[in-house]
Amino acid sequence: MEQWHKESVVYQIYPKSYNDTNGDGIGDIRGIIEKLDYIRSLGVNCVWLSPCYPSPGDDNGYDISDYRGIAAEYGTLDEFKEMLDGMHKRGIRLLMDLVVNHTSDEHEWFVESRKSKDNPYRDYYIWRDPVDGKEPNGWTAAFGGSAWEYDEQTGQYYLHLFSKKQPDLNWENPKVRQEIADMINYWLDMGVDGFRCDVINNISKDFTRAYAGGNGPRLHEFLHELHERALGPHKALTVGETWGLTPDQALMLTSEKRGELTMTFQFEHLLLGRVGGDKFDPEPLDKKAFVDILAKWEYGLKNDSYPVLVMENHDQPRALSRFGDRYNYPYESATMLASMLYGMRGVPFIYQGQELGLHDPTFNSMSEYRDIETINAYNELKASEKYTEIELLAKMQYGSRDCGRTPIPWTSEKHGGFTTGEPWIKTQIDDGFTVEAQEKKESSVLNFYRKLFSIRNNDPCLKDGEFELLMNENDVSVYTRTSNDSVVYVISNFSPEERSLPDCVPTNAEVLLNNYNEIGASLKPYQSFWVKK
Ligand code: GLC
Ligand code: CA
């Protein structure tokens, strides 16, 4: 199987908010092309591009109406190829977003499918008769309401695990599976290097369960088939978006000998600070659990698979706001989080803007939000009449996906130089947080990220050395990475207070990375460093 993933450092681009070059307020492919040298300068060698296919935009491109095209607002297929070429020239691989659990309801397959029960595309989707005049079962959709939508035309319901404009494909149908494999080959033949696979464990449904979701009985079979027909022959890298797996389940999907996916994301630590994982229900962060969960996955995937190291993406508020100390120690806590996470074994994923240590923008009213999930959640919670307007706005500010979706502040100009027009979503430009300001300042989060990855990329021990957690208590963690005769220690203080330096930290070791100028008798607030013995 493909091995290049072990060398990868991945940068996620959310194209709508990256860089707009024609003043329509929407980021575009030309805008990415303009920034390729910047991207390379971060020390990344792979880009994951969120969907840029034609889409009505109900879920910002995760509702695709044509799998083989490029959305007009982002550019043309020729520009896409130019971007791909520009990446390859710089030693950067490209992962596209593979959204094949569902399509848009405006995809021609669904337009056909809903026409009649005997339409050739009927079985491309999941249609059911009403049961007692109601929904076929009690499954609910991720964006609220029932997962079933009644369609007058034929008197049946179709399944949608997300919005009703995102009907689920019927993977039981062999024609659907062949269409998807062909589409994957189309992009791989063009030179794309792999895919991030959206909610991929949902493709096989388990209808015996009371709650909606995937991990159905044929998941492994479907993925293995895709691997045989498309991914394997191209040595494509795949990373699955798989919520709620145990390490053992993740191994079943990624173990090299199985020929399914290359890696899966693990997001368990991203559920912290949320009551029962509910993103709109805050609770204090359990810092010990944060490190323990990461360590659990390091151990759990050991030898047979390769972890993904992630703390931000387009579905999450900014890590600095969630896990760091935005007001008192923005630089120290943003760099501590990076140093602690990316010292581990696995493939680092960095979400655009994370390298600047961005915090969440401030949303002053519901009219500033664009995300369907946020808007639906607000309406549902409001209808429950349990919360005041101020409480509702605080909840949205805490959990909204839009927190991570506002444009990159490139310069101190209006809208951060993102656009010369009106941006599709609000921009927030804070002093010192722009790319321009951070380029100039040696001790910026941006330059810390560059340094971190230049060290990591050149150190075999940091790439593949064995992980061991030595301690995690009182906000201080120490772990080691070991290979052959070298040991790297990663020491982090996850607190705004000084802490004593643990005894297990070696003296006279070579300092590789440090977010303070020195290592003293005690750890400074949010201090984190790597030393090598
Ligand atoms: C994934 C995407 C998210 C999208 C959903 C439905 O979770 O990351 O943005 O809304 O799938 O496609
Ligand atoms: Ca544009």
Coordinates of C-alpha atoms and ligand atoms in Angstrom, one line a residue:
M1 CA 0.0 0.0 0.0
E2 CA 0.9 3.7 -0.3
Q3 CA 3.5 4.8 2.2
W4 CA 3.9 8.5 1.4
H5 CA 1.4 9.5 4.1
K6 CA 4.0 9.0 6.8
E7 CA 6.0 11.9 5.3
S8 CA 3.0 14.2 5.0
V9 CA 2.1 17.5 6.6
V10 CA -1.3 18.5 5.4
Y11 CA -2.8 22.0 5.1
Q12 CA -6.6 22.3 4.8
I13 CA -8.0 25.0 2.5
Y14 CA -11.6 26.1 2.8
P15 CA -11.7 27.8 -0.6
K16 CA -14.6 30.1 0.0
S17 CA -12.6 31.9 2.7
Y18 CA -9.0 31.7 1.5
N19 CA -8.3 34.5 -1.0
D20 CA -10.6 36.2 -3.5
T21 CA -9.1 37.6 -6.7
N22 CA -12.0 38.9 -8.6
G23 CA -13.8 40.9 -6.0
D24 CA -17.0 38.9 -5.8
G25 CA -16.4 38.3 -2.1
I26 CA -15.8 34.5 -2.5
G27 CA -12.4 33.0 -2.4
D28 CA -11.3 31.3 -5.6
I29 CA -8.8 28.9 -7.2
R30 CA -6.8 31.8 -8.6
G31 CA -6.5 33.0 -5.0
I32 CA -5.0 29.7 -4.0
I33 CA -2.6 29.8 -6.9
E34 CA -1.4 33.2 -5.7
K35 CA -0.7 31.8 -2.3
L36 CA 1.2 28.6 -3.2
D37 CA 4.6 30.0 -2.2
Y38 CA 3.1 31.0 1.2
I39 CA 1.6 27.5 1.6
R40 CA 4.9 25.9 0.8
S41 CA 6.7 28.2 3.2
L42 CA 4.7 26.6 6.1
G43 CA 6.6 23.4 5.6
V44 CA 3.5 21.5 4.4
N45 CA 3.7 19.1 1.5
C46 CA 0.1 18.3 1.0
V47 CA -3.1 20.3 0.7
W48 CA -6.6 19.1 1.4
L49 CA -9.1 21.2 -0.5
S50 CA -12.6 21.4 0.8
P51 CA -15.2 20.9 -1.9
C52 CA -14.9 23.1 -5.0
Y53 CA -17.4 21.3 -7.2
P54 CA -20.7 22.8 -8.5
S55 CA -23.1 23.0 -5.7
P56 CA -26.3 25.0 -4.7
G57 CA -24.4 25.8 -1.5
D58 CA -26.9 24.6 1.0
D59 CA -24.0 23.3 3.1
N60 CA -21.2 25.3 1.5
G61 CA -20.2 22.8 -1.1
Y62 CA -20.9 19.6 0.8
D63 CA -24.0 19.3 -1.3
I64 CA -22.5 18.5 -4.7
S65 CA -24.6 18.7 -7.9
D66 CA -21.8 17.7 -10.3
Y67 CA -18.9 15.4 -9.2
R68 CA -16.7 16.1 -12.2
G69 CA -16.8 19.9 -12.5
I70 CA -15.5 23.0 -10.7
A71 CA -17.9 25.5 -9.4
A72 CA -18.1 28.7 -11.5
E73 CA -17.6 30.9 -8.5
Y74 CA -14.2 29.2 -7.8
G75 CA -13.0 29.1 -11.4
T76 CA -12.6 26.7 -14.3
L77 CA -11.3 23.2 -14.7
D78 CA -8.3 24.7 -16.5
E79 CA -7.5 26.9 -13.5
F80 CA -7.9 23.8 -11.2
K81 CA -5.3 22.0 -13.4
E82 CA -3.0 25.0 -13.2
M83 CA -3.3 25.0 -9.4
L84 CA -2.6 21.3 -9.3
D85 CA 0.4 21.7 -11.5
G86 CA 1.6 24.6 -9.3
M87 CA 1.3 22.4 -6.3
H88 CA 3.2 19.5 -7.8
K89 CA 6.0 21.8 -9.0
R90 CA 6.4 22.8 -5.3
G91 CA 6.4 19.3 -4.0
I92 CA 2.8 19.6 -2.7
R93 CA 0.3 16.9 -3.2
L94 CA -3.4 17.5 -3.4
L95 CA -6.2 15.7 -1.6
M96 CA -9.7 16.6 -2.8
D97 CA -12.9 16.2 -0.7
L98 CA -14.8 13.1 -1.5
V99 CA -18.4 13.6 -0.5
V100 CA -20.2 10.4 -1.5
N101 CA -22.5 9.6 1.4
H102 CA -24.9 12.1 -0.3
T103 CA -25.3 14.4 -3.2
S104 CA -27.2 17.6 -3.6
D105 CA -30.9 17.2 -4.4
E106 CA -30.0 19.2 -7.5
H107 CA -27.6 16.5 -8.8
E108 CA -29.1 15.1 -12.0
W109 CA -29.2 11.6 -10.4
F110 CA -31.6 12.9 -7.8
V111 CA -33.5 15.0 -10.2
E112 CA -34.2 11.8 -12.2
S113 CA -34.6 9.7 -9.1
R114 CA -37.5 11.6 -7.7
K115 CA -39.5 11.7 -11.0
S116 CA -41.0 8.2 -10.7
K117 CA -40.7 4.9 -8.9
D118 CA -39.5 3.2 -12.1
N119 CA -37.0 5.8 -13.1
P120 CA -33.6 4.2 -13.8
Y121 CA -32.1 6.4 -11.1
R122 CA -34.7 5.6 -8.5
D123 CA -32.5 3.1 -6.7
Y124 CA -29.6 5.6 -6.6
Y125 CA -31.1 6.9 -3.4
I126 CA -32.9 5.5 -0.4
W127 CA -36.7 5.6 -0.8
R128 CA -39.2 4.1 1.6
D129 CA -43.0 3.9 2.0
P130 CA -44.6 5.8 4.9
V131 CA -45.2 3.6 7.9
D132 CA -48.7 4.3 9.5
G133 CA -48.8 7.5 7.4
K134 CA -45.5 8.7 9.0
E135 CA -41.7 8.6 8.6
P136 CA -40.3 5.1 8.1
N137 CA -38.4 5.3 11.4
G138 CA -37.3 7.7 14.0
W139 CA -33.9 8.7 12.6
T140 CA -33.1 12.4 13.0
A141 CA -30.8 14.4 10.7
A142 CA -27.5 16.0 11.8
F143 CA -28.8 19.4 10.9
G144 CA -32.1 19.0 12.8
G145 CA -35.5 17.4 12.2
S146 CA -36.3 14.0 10.8
A147 CA -33.8 12.3 8.5
W148 CA -36.7 11.5 6.2
E149 CA -38.3 13.9 3.7
Y150 CA -41.7 13.2 2.2
D151 CA -41.9 13.6 -1.6
E152 CA -45.4 14.3 -2.9
Q153 CA -44.6 13.3 -6.4
T154 CA -44.3 9.6 -5.7
G155 CA -45.7 9.4 -2.1
Q156 CA -42.5 8.1 -0.6
Y157 CA -39.8 9.4 1.8
Y158 CA -36.1 9.7 1.0
L159 CA -33.4 9.5 3.5
H160 CA -31.0 12.5 4.3
L161 CA -28.7 12.2 7.3
F162 CA -27.8 15.9 6.8
S163 CA -30.0 18.6 5.3
K164 CA -33.0 17.7 3.1
K165 CA -31.0 19.1 0.2
Q166 CA -28.5 16.3 0.8
P167 CA -30.2 13.0 -0.1
D168 CA -28.2 9.9 0.9
L169 CA -26.9 7.7 -1.9
N170 CA -27.9 4.1 -1.9
W171 CA -24.6 2.2 -1.7
E172 CA -26.4 -1.1 -1.8
N173 CA -26.9 -0.4 -5.5
P174 CA -23.9 -1.7 -7.5
K175 CA -24.4 1.0 -10.1
V176 CA -23.9 3.7 -7.5
R177 CA -20.6 2.1 -6.4
Q178 CA -19.4 1.9 -10.0
E179 CA -20.3 5.5 -10.7
I180 CA -18.3 6.6 -7.6
A181 CA -15.3 4.4 -8.5
D182 CA -15.3 5.9 -12.0
M183 CA -15.5 9.4 -10.7
I184 CA -12.6 8.8 -8.3
N185 CA -10.5 7.5 -11.3
Y186 CA -11.4 10.6 -13.3
W187 CA -9.7 12.8 -10.7
L188 CA -6.8 10.5 -10.0
D189 CA -6.1 10.2 -13.7
M190 CA -6.0 14.0 -13.8
G191 CA -3.2 13.8 -11.2
V192 CA -5.0 14.4 -7.9
D193 CA -3.2 12.5 -5.1
G194 CA -5.9 11.4 -2.8
F195 CA -9.1 12.2 -0.9
R196 CA -10.4 13.3 2.4
C197 CA -13.5 11.1 2.6
D198 CA -16.5 13.0 4.1
V199 CA -18.6 11.1 6.7
I200 CA -17.4 7.9 5.1
N201 CA -18.5 5.4 7.7
N202 CA -22.1 6.4 7.0
I203 CA -22.1 4.9 3.5
S204 CA -23.4 1.5 4.8
K205 CA -26.5 2.0 6.9
D206 CA -27.6 -0.2 9.8
F207 CA -31.4 0.0 9.7
T208 CA -31.7 -2.3 12.8
R209 CA -30.5 0.6 14.9
A210 CA -32.8 3.1 16.6
Y211 CA -30.6 6.1 15.9
A212 CA -29.3 7.4 12.5
G213 CA -25.9 6.6 11.3
G214 CA -23.5 4.4 9.7
N215 CA -20.9 1.7 10.4
G216 CA -23.3 -0.6 8.8
P217 CA -22.6 -4.2 7.9
R218 CA -21.2 -3.6 4.4
L219 CA -18.8 -0.7 5.2
H220 CA -15.6 -2.7 4.9
E221 CA -16.8 -4.4 1.8
F222 CA -17.7 -1.1 0.1
L223 CA -14.4 0.5 1.0
H224 CA -12.3 -2.5 -0.1
E225 CA -14.1 -2.5 -3.4
L226 CA -13.3 1.2 -4.0
H227 CA -9.7 0.5 -3.0
E228 CA -9.5 -2.3 -5.6
R229 CA -11.2 -0.4 -8.4
A230 CA -9.7 3.1 -8.0
L231 CA -7.6 4.1 -4.9
G232 CA -5.2 1.2 -4.7
P233 CA -4.0 1.1 -8.3
H234 CA -3.3 4.9 -8.1
K235 CA -1.6 4.6 -4.7
A236 CA -4.0 7.3 -3.5
L237 CA -3.9 8.6 0.0
T238 CA -7.3 8.6 1.8
V239 CA -8.2 10.0 5.2
G240 CA -11.7 9.1 6.4
E241 CA -13.9 11.5 8.4
T242 CA -15.2 9.0 10.9
W243 CA -16.9 10.2 14.0
G244 CA -17.3 8.0 17.1
L245 CA -15.0 5.2 16.4
T246 CA -12.9 3.3 18.9
P247 CA -9.2 2.8 18.0
D248 CA -9.9 -0.9 17.2
Q249 CA -12.6 0.1 14.8
A250 CA -10.2 2.6 13.2
L251 CA -7.6 -0.1 12.8
M252 CA -10.2 -2.2 11.0
L253 CA -10.5 0.6 8.4
T254 CA -6.9 1.5 8.1
S255 CA -4.7 -1.5 8.9
E256 CA -2.4 -1.8 5.9
K257 CA -3.3 -5.4 5.0
R258 CA -7.0 -4.7 4.7
G259 CA -6.8 -2.3 1.7
E260 CA -9.5 0.1 2.7
L261 CA -8.5 3.6 3.9
T262 CA -5.0 5.0 4.6
M263 CA -6.0 6.8 7.8
T264 CA -9.0 8.1 9.7
F265 CA -9.3 11.3 11.7
Q266 CA -9.9 10.9 15.4
F267 CA -11.9 13.7 17.0
E268 CA -12.5 12.4 20.5
H269 CA -10.6 15.3 22.1
L270 CA -12.6 17.8 20.1
L271 CA -15.7 16.6 22.0
L272 CA -14.3 18.0 25.2
G273 CA -15.7 21.3 26.7
R274 CA -19.1 20.2 25.4
V275 CA -21.7 18.6 27.6
G276 CA -22.2 15.1 26.1
G277 CA -20.4 16.3 23.0
D278 CA -23.1 18.9 22.2
K279 CA -21.3 21.8 20.6
F280 CA -23.8 24.3 21.8
D281 CA -23.6 23.2 25.4
P282 CA -20.4 24.5 27.0
E283 CA -18.6 23.0 30.0
P284 CA -15.1 23.7 31.3
L285 CA -12.3 21.9 29.4
D286 CA -10.8 18.8 31.0
K287 CA -7.1 19.4 30.1
K288 CA -6.0 16.1 31.5
A289 CA -8.5 14.2 29.4
F290 CA -7.4 16.2 26.3
V291 CA -3.8 14.7 26.6
D292 CA -5.0 11.3 27.8
I293 CA -7.3 10.9 24.7
L294 CA -4.5 11.8 22.3
A295 CA -2.2 9.3 24.1
K296 CA -4.9 6.7 24.0
W297 CA -5.0 7.0 20.1
E298 CA -1.2 7.0 19.9
Y299 CA -1.1 3.7 21.7
G300 CA -4.3 2.3 20.1
L301 CA -3.1 2.7 16.5
K302 CA 0.5 1.7 17.2
N303 CA 2.5 -0.1 14.5
D304 CA -0.4 -1.1 12.3
S305 CA -1.8 2.3 11.3
Y306 CA -0.8 5.9 11.5
P307 CA -2.7 8.5 13.5
V308 CA -3.9 11.9 12.3
L309 CA -3.0 14.9 14.4
V310 CA -5.8 17.5 14.2
M311 CA -7.3 20.2 16.4
E312 CA -9.1 22.4 13.9
N313 CA -11.1 22.1 10.7
H314 CA -14.0 23.9 8.9
D315 CA -16.5 22.3 11.3
Q316 CA -14.8 23.5 14.5
P317 CA -14.4 26.8 16.3
R318 CA -10.7 27.9 16.6
A319 CA -8.5 25.9 18.9
L320 CA -7.1 29.0 20.6
S321 CA -10.7 29.9 21.7
R322 CA -11.5 26.4 22.7
F323 CA -8.4 25.1 24.4
G324 CA -6.0 28.1 24.7
D325 CA -6.0 31.4 26.5
R326 CA -7.1 33.9 23.9
Y327 CA -6.9 37.0 26.2
N328 CA -3.9 36.5 28.4
Y329 CA -1.6 34.2 26.5
P330 CA -2.6 34.1 22.8
Y331 CA 1.0 33.4 21.5
E332 CA 2.0 31.1 24.3
S333 CA -1.1 29.0 24.4
A334 CA -1.4 28.7 20.6
T335 CA 2.2 27.6 20.2
M336 CA 1.9 25.2 23.2
L337 CA -1.0 23.5 21.6
A338 CA 1.0 23.1 18.3
S339 CA 4.1 21.9 20.1
M340 CA 2.2 19.4 22.2
L341 CA 0.1 18.0 19.4
Y342 CA 2.5 18.0 16.5
G343 CA 5.3 16.4 18.5
M344 CA 3.2 13.2 18.4
R345 CA 3.4 10.3 16.0
G346 CA 1.1 10.8 13.0
V347 CA 0.2 13.0 10.1
P348 CA -0.3 16.7 11.1
F349 CA -3.3 18.4 9.7
I350 CA -3.4 22.2 9.9
Y351 CA -6.5 24.2 9.1
Q352 CA -6.1 27.5 7.3
G353 CA -5.6 30.3 9.8
Q354 CA -4.5 28.0 12.6
E355 CA -1.0 28.8 11.6
L356 CA -1.8 32.4 12.6
G357 CA -3.2 31.4 16.0
L358 CA -6.5 32.9 15.1
H359 CA -9.3 33.0 17.7
D360 CA -13.0 33.0 17.0
P361 CA -14.5 36.1 15.4
T362 CA -17.2 37.8 17.3
F363 CA -20.7 37.3 16.0
N364 CA -23.0 40.1 17.1
S365 CA -26.3 38.8 15.8
M366 CA -27.8 35.8 14.0
S367 CA -27.7 37.8 10.7
E368 CA -24.0 37.4 10.7
Y369 CA -24.1 33.6 10.6
R370 CA -24.2 31.6 7.3
D371 CA -23.9 28.0 8.4
I372 CA -27.0 25.9 8.0
E373 CA -26.2 23.8 11.1
T374 CA -26.0 27.0 13.3
I375 CA -29.1 28.6 11.9
N376 CA -31.1 25.4 12.3
A377 CA -29.8 24.8 15.8
Y378 CA -30.7 28.4 16.8
N379 CA -34.2 28.0 15.5
E380 CA -34.7 24.7 17.3
L381 CA -33.4 26.0 20.6
K382 CA -35.4 29.1 20.3
A383 CA -38.6 27.2 19.7
S384 CA -37.9 25.2 22.9
E385 CA -38.4 28.5 24.8
K386 CA -35.8 27.5 27.3
Y387 CA -33.3 30.2 26.6
T388 CA -33.1 34.0 26.4
E389 CA -31.9 35.6 23.2
I390 CA -28.6 36.4 24.9
E391 CA -28.1 32.8 26.0
L392 CA -28.9 31.6 22.5
L393 CA -26.3 33.9 21.0
A394 CA -23.7 32.8 23.5
K395 CA -24.4 29.2 22.6
M396 CA -24.0 29.9 18.9
Q397 CA -20.8 31.8 19.5
Y398 CA -19.4 28.9 21.4
G399 CA -20.1 26.1 19.0
S400 CA -20.8 27.5 15.5
R401 CA -18.9 26.1 12.6
D402 CA -18.7 29.7 11.2
C403 CA -16.2 30.5 13.9
G404 CA -13.6 28.7 11.7
R405 CA -15.0 29.9 8.4
T406 CA -14.3 33.6 8.3
P407 CA -11.7 34.8 5.8
I408 CA -8.0 34.7 6.3
P409 CA -6.6 38.1 7.4
W410 CA -3.8 38.6 4.9
T411 CA -3.1 42.3 5.5
S412 CA -4.3 45.2 7.6
E413 CA -6.3 46.5 4.7
K414 CA -10.1 46.5 4.6
H415 CA -11.4 42.9 5.0
G416 CA -7.8 41.9 5.6
G417 CA -7.0 42.0 1.9
F418 CA -9.2 38.9 1.4
T419 CA -11.4 40.7 -1.1
T420 CA -11.9 44.1 -2.7
G421 CA -15.7 43.5 -2.7
E422 CA -18.2 42.5 -0.1
P423 CA -17.2 39.2 1.6
W424 CA -19.7 36.4 1.8
I425 CA -19.4 36.3 5.5
K426 CA -18.0 38.8 8.0
T427 CA -14.3 39.4 8.3
Q428 CA -12.5 40.1 11.5
I429 CA -9.0 41.7 11.4
D430 CA -7.2 42.0 14.7
D431 CA -3.9 43.8 15.1
G432 CA -1.0 41.4 15.1
F433 CA -3.0 38.5 13.7
T434 CA -2.6 39.2 10.0
V435 CA -0.1 37.2 7.8
E436 CA 1.6 40.5 7.0
A437 CA 2.2 41.4 10.7
Q438 CA 3.3 37.9 11.6
E439 CA 5.7 37.6 8.7
K440 CA 7.6 40.6 10.1
K441 CA 7.7 39.5 13.6
E442 CA 10.2 36.7 14.5
S443 CA 8.3 35.4 17.5
S444 CA 4.9 35.1 15.8
V445 CA 2.7 32.0 15.8
L446 CA 3.3 31.8 12.0
N447 CA 7.0 31.7 12.4
F448 CA 6.7 29.2 15.2
Y449 CA 4.7 26.9 13.0
R450 CA 7.3 27.2 10.3
K451 CA 10.1 26.4 12.7
L452 CA 8.2 23.4 14.2
F453 CA 7.6 21.8 10.8
S454 CA 11.1 22.4 9.6
I455 CA 12.4 20.6 12.6
R456 CA 9.9 17.8 12.5
N457 CA 10.3 17.2 8.7
N458 CA 14.0 16.7 9.2
D459 CA 14.0 14.4 12.2
P460 CA 13.3 10.7 11.6
C461 CA 12.6 10.3 15.3
L462 CA 9.8 12.9 15.3
K463 CA 8.4 11.3 12.1
D464 CA 8.1 7.7 13.1
G465 CA 9.6 7.3 16.6
E466 CA 7.7 5.4 19.2
F467 CA 5.4 7.3 21.5
E468 CA 5.3 7.0 25.2
L469 CA 3.5 9.2 27.7
L470 CA 5.6 9.7 30.8
M471 CA 3.3 11.9 32.8
N472 CA 0.1 13.9 32.6
E473 CA -0.9 15.6 35.8
N474 CA -1.5 19.0 37.3
D475 CA -1.7 20.4 33.7
V476 CA 1.8 19.3 32.9
S477 CA 2.5 16.5 30.3
V478 CA 5.7 14.8 29.2
Y479 CA 5.9 12.3 26.4
T480 CA 8.8 10.9 24.5
R481 CA 9.4 9.8 20.9
T482 CA 12.1 7.2 20.6
S483 CA 13.9 5.7 17.6
N484 CA 17.2 3.9 17.4
D485 CA 19.5 5.9 19.7
S486 CA 17.6 9.2 20.0
V487 CA 14.8 10.3 22.3
V488 CA 12.9 13.5 21.9
Y489 CA 11.0 14.7 25.0
V490 CA 8.0 16.9 24.6
I491 CA 7.1 18.9 27.7
S492 CA 4.1 21.1 28.0
N493 CA 2.4 23.3 30.6
F494 CA -1.3 23.5 29.8
S495 CA -1.9 26.2 32.4
P496 CA -1.7 30.0 32.7
E497 CA 0.4 29.5 35.9
E498 CA 3.9 28.5 36.5
R499 CA 4.5 24.8 37.2
S500 CA 7.6 23.0 38.5
L501 CA 9.7 21.3 35.9
P502 CA 9.1 17.5 36.2
D503 CA 12.1 15.4 37.2
C504 CA 11.8 13.1 34.2
V505 CA 13.0 16.0 31.9
P506 CA 16.7 15.4 31.1
T507 CA 19.2 18.1 31.8
N508 CA 21.9 18.9 29.2
A509 CA 19.7 17.9 26.3
E510 CA 19.7 19.7 23.0
V511 CA 16.8 22.2 22.7
L512 CA 15.0 21.7 19.4
L513 CA 11.9 23.9 19.9
N514 CA 10.7 26.2 22.7
N515 CA 8.0 28.8 22.9
Y516 CA 10.0 30.8 25.5
N517 CA 13.6 32.0 25.3
E518 CA 14.8 29.7 27.9
I519 CA 14.2 26.7 30.1
G520 CA 14.3 27.7 33.7
A521 CA 13.8 26.1 37.0
S522 CA 10.0 26.1 36.4
L523 CA 7.7 26.0 33.4
K524 CA 6.3 29.3 32.4
P525 CA 2.6 29.8 31.6
Y526 CA 1.8 27.6 28.6
Q527 CA 5.5 26.9 28.0
S528 CA 6.2 23.9 25.7
F529 CA 9.4 22.6 24.4
W530 CA 11.1 19.7 22.6
V531 CA 14.5 18.5 23.8
K532 CA 16.6 15.7 22.4
K533 CA 18.9 13.2 24.1
Ligands
GLC1 C1 -18.8 16.6 7.1 C2 -18.3 17.9 6.7 C3 -19.3 19.0 7.1 C4 -20.5 18.7 6.3 C5 -21.0 17.2 6.5 C6 -22.0 16.8 5.5 O1 -19.0 16.5 8.5 O2 -17.0 18.1 7.3 O3 -18.8 20.3 6.8 O4 -21.6 19.5 6.7 O5 -20.0 16.3 6.4 O6 -21.4 16.7 4.3
CA2 CA -13.8 35.2 -6.2

